[in-house]
Coordinates of N, CA and C in Angstrom, one line a residue:
M1 N -2.8 -0.2 2.4 CA -2.0 1.1 2.4 C -2.4 1.7 0.6
R2 N -2.4 0.1 -0.8 CA -1.9 1.2 -1.7 C -3.6 1.5 -2.0
F3 N -3.7 0.9 -1.8 CA -5.9 1.5 -1.8 C -5.6 2.7 -1.3
L4 N -6.7 3.3 -0.4 CA -5.2 4.3 0.0 C -5.5 5.6 -0.1
L5 N -3.8 5.3 -1.1 CA -3.5 6.2 -1.9 C -3.5 6.4 -2.6
R6 N -4.2 5.2 -3.5 CA -4.9 5.9 -5.1 C -6.0 6.1 -4.6
L7 N -6.5 5.6 -3.7 CA -7.8 6.7 -3.2 C -7.5 8.2 -3.3
L8 N -6.1 8.4 -2.4 CA -6.1 10.0 -1.7 C -5.6 11.2 -3.2
S9 N -4.5 10.1 -3.7 CA -4.4 11.0 -5.1 C -5.6 11.5 -6.0
P10 N -6.4 11.1 -6.2 CA -7.3 11.2 -7.5 C -8.0 13.1 -6.3
L11 N -8.2 12.5 -5.1 CA -9.0 13.6 -4.2 C -8.4 14.8 -4.0
I12 N -7.0 14.3 -3.9 CA -6.2 15.5 -3.2 C -6.5 16.6 -4.6
A13 N -6.0 16.1 -6.0 CA -5.9 16.4 -7.1 C -7.3 17.3 -7.4
L14 N -8.0 16.2 -7.0 CA -9.1 17.3 -7.8 C -9.6 18.5 -6.7
V15 N -9.0 18.6 -5.4 CA -8.7 19.8 -4.3 C -8.3 21.1 -5.4
V16 N -6.9 20.4 -5.4 CA -6.2 21.4 -6.2 C -6.8 22.4 -7.3
A17 N -7.6 21.0 -8.6 CA -8.2 21.7 -9.4 C -8.9 22.0 -9.0
A18 N -9.5 21.9 -8.2 CA -10.9 23.1 -8.5 C -10.3 24.4 -7.2
V19 N -9.7 24.4 -6.1 CA -9.1 26.0 -5.6 C -7.7 26.3 -6.8
G20 N -7.8 25.7 -7.9 CA -7.1 26.4 -9.4 C -8.2 27.1 -10.3
V21 N -9.0 26.4 -10.6 CA -10.9 26.7 -10.5 C -11.2 28.0 -10.4
V22 N -12.4 27.7 -8.7 CA -11.8 29.0 -8.4 C -10.8 30.1 -8.9
T23 N -9.6 30.1 -8.0 CA -8.5 31.4 -8.3 C -8.9 32.3 -9.2
T24 N -9.2 31.3 -10.4 CA -8.9 31.7 -12.2 C -10.5 32.1 -12.1
I25 N -11.9 32.0 -12.1 CA -13.0 33.2 -11.5 C -12.5 33.7 -11.5
E26 N -12.0 33.8 -10.2 CA -11.8 35.2 -9.0 C -11.0 36.7 -9.8
V27 N -9.6 35.6 -9.9 CA -9.1 37.0 -11.2 C -9.5 37.4 -12.1
V28 N -10.0 36.4 -12.3 CA -10.9 36.6 -14.3 C -12.2 38.0 -14.2
T29 N -12.6 37.6 -12.5 CA -14.3 38.5 -13.1 C -13.0 40.1 -11.9
A30 N -12.2 39.9 -11.0 CA -11.5 41.2 -10.3 C -10.7 42.0 -11.3
W31 N -10.6 41.0 -12.5 CA -10.2 42.0 -13.8 C -10.9 42.5 -14.5
L32 N -12.0 42.4 -14.5 CA -13.2 42.7 -15.5 C -13.5 44.0 -15.1
A33 N -14.3 43.6 -13.9 CA -15.4 43.9 -13.2 C -14.7 44.5 -12.2
P34 N -13.8 45.2 -11.6 CA -12.3 45.7 -10.5 C -13.9 46.2 -8.9
S35 N -15.1 46.8 -9.9 CA -15.9 47.5 -8.9 C -17.0 46.6 -8.3
S36 N -17.3 45.2 -8.9 CA -17.9 44.6 -8.2 C -17.6 42.8 -8.2
S37 N -18.3 43.0 -6.6 CA -18.7 41.9 -5.6 C -17.4 40.6 -5.9
P38 N -17.1 39.8 -5.1 CA -16.8 38.5 -5.8 C -17.8 38.0 -6.1
L39 N -17.5 36.6 -6.6 CA -18.1 35.5 -7.4 C -18.3 34.5 -6.7
I40 N -17.2 34.0 -5.8 CA -17.8 32.2 -5.5 C -17.5 32.9 -4.2
V41 N -16.1 33.4 -3.4 CA -15.1 33.7 -2.7 C -15.5 34.7 -2.3
P42 N -15.6 35.1 -0.7 CA -15.4 36.6 -0.2 C -13.9 36.6 0.1
W43 N -13.3 37.1 -0.6 CA -11.8 37.1 -0.4 C -10.6 38.9 0.0
P44 N -12.3 40.0 -0.3 CA -12.0 40.9 0.3 C -12.0 40.2 1.7
T45 N -13.6 40.3 2.6 CA -13.2 40.1 4.0 C -13.0 39.3 4.6
W46 N -11.8 38.5 4.0 CA -11.0 37.4 4.6 C -9.6 38.3 4.7
R47 N -9.1 38.7 3.2 CA -8.4 39.9 3.1 C -8.2 40.5 4.5
A48 N -9.6 41.3 4.7 CA -10.3 42.2 6.5 C -9.4 41.2 7.6
G49 N -10.0 39.7 8.0 CA -9.7 39.2 9.3 C -8.2 39.4 9.1
L50 N -7.7 38.6 7.6 CA -6.1 38.6 7.6 C -5.3 39.3 8.5
E51 N -5.4 40.7 7.9 CA -4.4 41.9 8.2 C -4.0 42.1 9.6
G52 N -4.8 41.7 10.3 CA -4.6 41.7 11.8 C -3.1 40.3 12.5
L53 N -3.4 39.7 11.2 CA -3.0 37.6 12.0 C -1.5 38.5 12.0
T54 N -0.5 38.0 13.0 CA 0.9 37.6 12.1 C 1.7 36.8 12.1
W55 N 2.6 35.8 12.2 CA 3.0 34.8 12.2 C 3.2 34.0 13.9
S56 N 3.5 34.6 14.9 CA 3.2 34.9 15.5 C 1.3 34.0 16.2
S57 N 0.7 34.5 15.8 CA 0.0 34.5 16.4 C -1.2 32.8 16.0
A58 N -2.2 32.1 17.7 CA -1.8 31.1 17.5 C -2.6 30.5 16.8
T59 N -3.4 31.1 15.8 CA -4.0 30.8 14.6 C -3.3 30.4 13.2
V60 N -2.2 31.1 13.3 CA -1.1 30.7 12.2 C -0.5 30.0 13.2
R61 N -0.6 29.9 13.9 CA 0.7 28.7 14.6 C -0.4 27.2 14.4
T62 N -1.6 26.9 14.6 CA -2.4 26.4 14.8 C -2.5 25.2 13.1
I63 N -2.8 26.2 12.5 CA -3.2 25.7 10.7 C -1.5 25.1 10.3
A64 N -0.8 26.4 10.8 CA 0.3 25.4 10.5 C 0.9 24.0 11.4
I65 N 0.9 23.6 12.2 CA 1.2 22.5 12.9 C -0.1 21.2 11.8
V66 N -1.4 22.4 12.2 CA -2.6 20.8 11.4 C -2.1 20.8 10.0
I67 N -1.6 22.0 9.2 CA -0.4 21.3 7.4 C 0.1 20.1 7.8
G68 N 0.8 20.5 8.6 CA 2.2 19.7 8.5 C 1.7 18.2 9.5
V69 N 0.9 18.3 9.9 CA 0.7 16.4 10.4 C 0.1 16.5 9.4
V70 N -0.7 16.7 9.2 CA -1.8 16.2 7.1 C -0.4 15.8 6.6
G71 N 0.3 16.7 6.1 CA 1.7 16.1 5.3 C 2.6 15.3 5.6
L72 N 2.3 15.4 6.5 CA 3.7 14.0 7.2 C 2.9 12.6 7.3
L73 N 1.5 12.6 7.4 CA 0.5 11.6 7.1 C 0.1 11.1 5.6
V74 N 0.1 12.2 5.0 CA 0.5 12.1 3.1 C 1.7 10.9 3.1
L75 N 3.0 11.6 3.2 CA 4.1 10.8 2.9 C 5.2 9.7 3.8
L76 N 3.7 9.0 4.9 CA 3.9 8.1 5.8 C 2.9 6.9 4.8
V77 N 1.9 7.5 4.3 CA 1.0 6.1 3.8 C 1.9 5.9 2.7
G78 N 2.3 6.9 1.7 CA 3.0 7.1 0.4 C 4.2 6.3 1.0
L79 N 5.1 6.2 1.7 CA 6.0 5.5 2.2 C 5.8 4.1 2.5
V80 N 4.5 3.7 2.9 CA 3.9 2.6 3.7 C 3.4 2.5 1.7
A81 N 3.0 2.4 0.8 CA 2.2 2.0 0.7 C 3.3 1.1 -1.0
R82 N 4.3 1.6 -1.2 CA 5.9 1.0 -1.5 C 5.7 -0.3 -1.9
R83 N 6.4 -0.4 -3.1 CA 6.1 -2.6 -3.7 C 6.8 -3.2 -2.1
H84 N 6.6 -4.8 -2.3 CA 7.0 -5.4 -0.8 C 8.1 -6.5 -2.2
D85 N 9.1 -6.1 -2.6 CA 9.5 -7.8 -3.6 C 10.2 -8.4 -2.7
V86 N 10.7 -9.2 -3.2 CA 11.0 -10.5 -2.5 C 12.2 -10.5 -3.7
E87 N 13.3 -10.4 -2.8 CA 14.6 -9.9 -3.1 C 15.1 -11.9 -3.6
L88 N 15.8 -12.0 -5.3 CA 16.5 -12.7 -5.1 C 18.1 -12.4 -5.4
T89 N 19.5 -13.6 -5.1 CA 20.0 -13.1 -5.7 C 20.3 -13.4 -6.9
D90 N 21.5 -11.9 -7.1 CA 21.9 -11.7 -7.5 C 22.9 -12.0 -8.6
P91 N 23.1 -12.8 -9.9 CA 23.4 -13.2 -10.5 C 24.9 -12.1 -11.2
V92 N 25.2 -11.5 -11.2 CA 26.5 -10.2 -11.2 C 26.0 -9.1 -9.7
P93 N 26.8 -8.7 -10.0 CA 27.3 -6.7 -8.9 C 26.1 -6.4 -9.6
E94 N 25.4 -6.8 -10.7 CA 25.6 -4.7 -11.5 C 23.9 -5.4 -12.2
V95 N 23.2 -6.1 -11.5 CA 21.7 -7.5 -11.7 C 21.4 -7.6 -10.4
T96 N 19.9 -6.6 -10.7 CA 19.2 -7.1 -9.2 C 17.5 -8.1 -9.7
V97 N 18.6 -8.5 -8.7 CA 16.2 -9.8 -9.5 C 15.9 -9.2 -8.0
T98 N 14.3 -9.5 -8.7 CA 13.6 -9.6 -7.9 C 12.2 -10.3 -8.0
T99 N 11.3 -10.5 -7.5 CA 10.1 -11.4 -7.4 C 9.2 -10.6 -6.8
S100 N 8.1 -11.1 -7.4 CA 6.7 -10.1 -6.6 C 5.8 -11.1 -5.5
P101 N 5.7 -10.9 -4.1 CA 4.7 -12.3 -3.3 C 4.3 -12.3 -3.6
R102 N 3.5 -11.8 -5.0 CA 2.2 -13.4 -5.2 C 2.5 -14.6 -6.3
S103 N 3.7 -14.2 -6.9 CA 4.4 -15.0 -7.5 C 5.0 -15.7 -6.7
L104 N 5.5 -15.8 -5.4 CA 6.5 -16.7 -4.6 C 5.3 -18.0 -4.2
A105 N 4.2 -16.8 -3.8 CA 2.8 -17.3 -3.0 C 2.2 -18.5 -3.5
R106 N 2.6 -17.7 -5.1 CA 1.9 -19.3 -6.6 C 2.5 -20.4 -6.9
A107 N 4.0 -19.8 -6.5 CA 4.6 -21.1 -7.1 C 5.1 -21.6 -4.9
V108 N 4.9 -21.2 -4.6 CA 4.8 -22.5 -3.7 C 2.9 -22.8 -3.5
G109 N 2.3 -22.4 -3.2 CA 0.6 -22.8 -3.0 C 0.6 -23.8 -4.8
H110 N 1.7 -23.7 -5.8 CA 0.9 -24.5 -6.5 C 1.7 -26.1 -6.4
E111 N 3.0 -26.2 -5.4 CA 3.5 -27.2 -5.2 C 2.7 -28.1 -3.5
V112 N 1.7 -27.1 -3.0 CA 1.3 -27.6 -2.0 C 0.7 -28.2 -2.4
R113 N -0.8 -27.1 -3.6 CA -1.4 -28.9 -3.9 C -2.1 -29.7 -5.0
S114 N -0.2 -29.8 -5.5 CA -0.3 -31.1 -6.4 C 0.2 -32.4 -5.3
H115 N -0.2 -31.9 -4.3 CA 0.4 -32.6 -3.1 C -1.1 -34.1 -2.8
A116 N -1.1 -35.2 -3.2 CA -2.0 -36.1 -3.2 C -2.9 -35.2 -2.3
D117 N -2.5 -35.1 -0.8 CA -3.7 -35.5 0.3 C -4.0 -34.1 0.5
V118 N -3.4 -33.6 -0.2 CA -4.6 -32.1 0.6 C -5.4 -31.4 -0.6
V119 N -6.6 -31.2 -0.2 CA -7.9 -30.9 -1.0 C -7.8 -29.3 -1.4
S120 N -7.6 -28.1 -0.4 CA -7.5 -27.3 -1.1 C -6.1 -26.1 0.2
A121 N -5.9 -25.3 -0.6 CA -4.6 -24.5 0.2 C -5.1 -23.0 0.0
S122 N -3.5 -22.2 0.8 CA -3.9 -20.7 0.9 C -2.4 -20.5 1.3
V123 N -2.2 -19.9 0.0 CA -0.7 -19.2 1.1 C -0.7 -17.3 0.7
V124 N 0.1 -17.2 1.4 CA 0.0 -15.6 1.7 C 2.0 -15.3 2.1
A125 N 2.3 -14.6 1.2 CA 4.0 -14.8 0.7 C 4.3 -13.0 1.6
S126 N 5.8 -13.0 1.6 CA 6.4 -11.5 2.1 C 7.1 -12.0 1.9
Q127 N 8.6 -11.4 1.9 CA 10.2 -11.2 2.2 C 10.4 -11.7 4.0
K128 N 9.4 -11.4 4.5 CA 10.1 -12.2 5.8 C 8.9 -13.8 6.1
K129 N 8.0 -13.8 5.3 CA 7.2 -14.9 5.8 C 6.4 -15.5 4.8
V130 N 6.6 -16.6 5.1 CA 5.1 -17.5 3.9 C 4.6 -18.0 5.4
V131 N 3.4 -18.0 4.9 CA 2.4 -18.6 5.8 C 1.5 -19.6 4.4
V132 N 1.1 -20.7 5.1 CA 0.5 -22.0 4.0 C -0.6 -22.4 4.7
K133 N -2.2 -22.0 4.2 CA -3.0 -22.9 4.8 C -3.7 -24.0 4.2
A134 N -4.0 -25.2 4.7 CA -4.5 -26.1 3.9 C -5.4 -27.1 4.3
G135 N -5.4 -26.4 3.5 CA -7.3 -28.3 4.2 C -6.9 -29.9 3.3
T136 N -7.7 -30.7 3.8 CA -7.7 -31.9 3.6 C -7.7 -33.0 4.1
L137 N -8.4 -34.3 3.7 CA -9.6 -34.9 4.3 C -8.6 -36.4 5.2
D138 N -7.1 -36.1 5.0 CA -6.7 -37.3 6.0 C -6.1 -36.2 7.7
A139 N -5.7 -37.0 8.7 CA -5.1 -36.4 9.3 C -5.0 -35.0 9.3
P140 N -5.2 -34.0 9.7 CA -3.8 -33.1 9.5 C -2.4 -33.2 10.4
D141 N -2.2 -34.1 11.3 CA -0.8 -33.8 11.5 C 0.3 -35.0 10.6
A142 N -0.6 -35.3 10.5 CA 0.0 -36.6 9.2 C 0.7 -35.9 8.3
V143 N -0.7 -35.0 7.5 CA -0.4 -34.2 6.3 C 0.7 -32.7 6.6
R144 N 0.7 -32.6 7.6 CA 1.2 -31.3 7.6 C 3.1 -31.2 7.7
G145 N 3.7 -32.6 8.1 CA 5.1 -32.9 7.7 C 5.6 -32.7 6.7
A146 N 4.5 -33.6 6.0 CA 4.6 -33.3 4.1 C 4.4 -31.8 3.5
V147 N 3.7 -31.1 3.9 CA 3.6 -30.0 3.8 C 4.8 -29.3 3.3
R148 N 5.0 -28.9 4.8 CA 6.6 -28.2 5.1 C 7.6 -28.8 4.7
E149 N 7.4 -30.3 4.3 CA 8.7 -30.2 3.6 C 8.5 -30.1 2.4
R150 N 7.6 -30.0 1.5 CA 7.8 -29.5 -0.2 C 7.5 -27.8 0.2
V151 N 7.6 -27.6 0.8 CA 7.2 -25.6 1.3 C 8.7 -26.0 1.2
D152 N 9.6 -26.0 1.8 CA 10.7 -26.0 2.2 C 11.5 -26.1 1.5
E153 N 11.5 -28.0 -0.1 CA 11.8 -27.8 -1.2 C 11.7 -26.6 -2.3
V154 N 10.3 -26.1 -2.3 CA 10.2 -25.0 -2.9 C 11.5 -23.9 -2.6
L155 N 11.1 -23.5 -2.3 CA 12.2 -22.3 -0.9 C 13.6 -22.4 -1.1
A156 N 13.8 -24.2 -1.3 CA 15.1 -24.1 -1.5 C 15.5 -23.9 -2.8
R157 N 14.7 -24.4 -3.6 CA 15.1 -24.3 -4.9 C 15.5 -23.0 -5.4
L158 N 14.6 -22.2 -4.8 CA 14.1 -21.5 -5.5 C 15.8 -19.9 -5.0
P159 N 16.4 -19.0 -5.6 CA 17.6 -18.5 -5.6 C 17.2 -16.6 -4.4
L160 N 15.8 -17.3 -2.9 CA 16.0 -16.9 -2.3 C 17.3 -15.6 -1.6
A161 N 17.1 -14.4 -2.0 CA 18.4 -14.3 -1.0 C 18.5 -14.3 0.5
H162 N 17.0 -13.7 1.6 CA 16.8 -14.4 2.6 C 16.0 -15.3 3.0
R163 N 15.9 -16.8 3.9 CA 15.0 -17.3 3.1 C 14.2 -16.7 4.3
P164 N 12.7 -17.0 3.9 CA 11.4 -16.3 4.8 C 10.9 -18.0 6.0
R165 N 10.4 -17.1 7.0 CA 10.2 -18.0 7.7 C 8.9 -18.8 7.5
V166 N 8.7 -19.8 7.7 CA 7.5 -20.6 7.9 C 6.6 -21.7 8.2
S167 N 5.4 -20.6 7.6 CA 4.2 -21.5 8.7 C 3.2 -21.7 8.2
V168 N 3.2 -23.5 8.6 CA 2.0 -23.9 8.4 C 1.1 -24.9 8.7
S169 N -0.2 -24.8 8.9 CA -1.4 -25.0 9.3 C -1.8 -25.9 8.4
V170 N -2.3 -26.7 8.3 CA -3.1 -28.0 7.7 C -4.1 -28.0 8.6
A171 N -5.7 -28.4 7.9 CA -7.3 -28.1 8.6 C -7.5 -29.3 8.0
P172 N -8.3 -30.3 8.5 CA -9.6 -30.8 8.7 C -11.1 -30.8 8.0
T173 N -11.0 -30.1 5.9 CA -12.0 -29.6 5.6 C -13.6 -31.8 5.1
K174 N -14.4 -31.4 5.1 CA -15.6 -32.3 4.6 C -15.4 -32.6 3.7
G175 N -16.1 -33.6 3.0 CA -15.7 -34.5 1.8 C -16.6 -33.5 1.2
V176 N -15.1 -34.2 -0.1 CA -16.1 -33.2 -1.1 C -17.4 -34.0 -2.0
K177 N -17.8 -33.8 -2.2 CA -19.6 -35.0 -3.6 C -19.5 -34.5 -4.0

């Protein structure tokens, strides 16, 4: 969602800037040569068409609903794209301590990869869940318990405000040559 927000923000800014430039050109043209026709936007024709509309017209209501829905979608994208930090226990009431999910995943991944039987590991973390996918040359069932124990040890050492759920999967990998 953050990618979508980073994409939408400049696009909306460009549209607003373009409307501002076109409006400025039309206003300056109307001031300097009021009798000439408009340069870019046929605003006299639009004004004549809009004079017959009222607030209770179906066209006005439809446009208002569409603008409202688009505005709510942009607001929703903005709210969903916020940072999802992992809360740690506060040392004192005046101080709030957080870490990023990436840092938590890095700490867990470092510990999992230090296990002798783990060849590769991938860790994804959030405030609610830690997902570990490890690869081993040995029997996966034998390694899964040891990896789970290491993950639990790391999470116990960290001052997490809420302990996340842990999901560990271990799969056999082909031998490295």
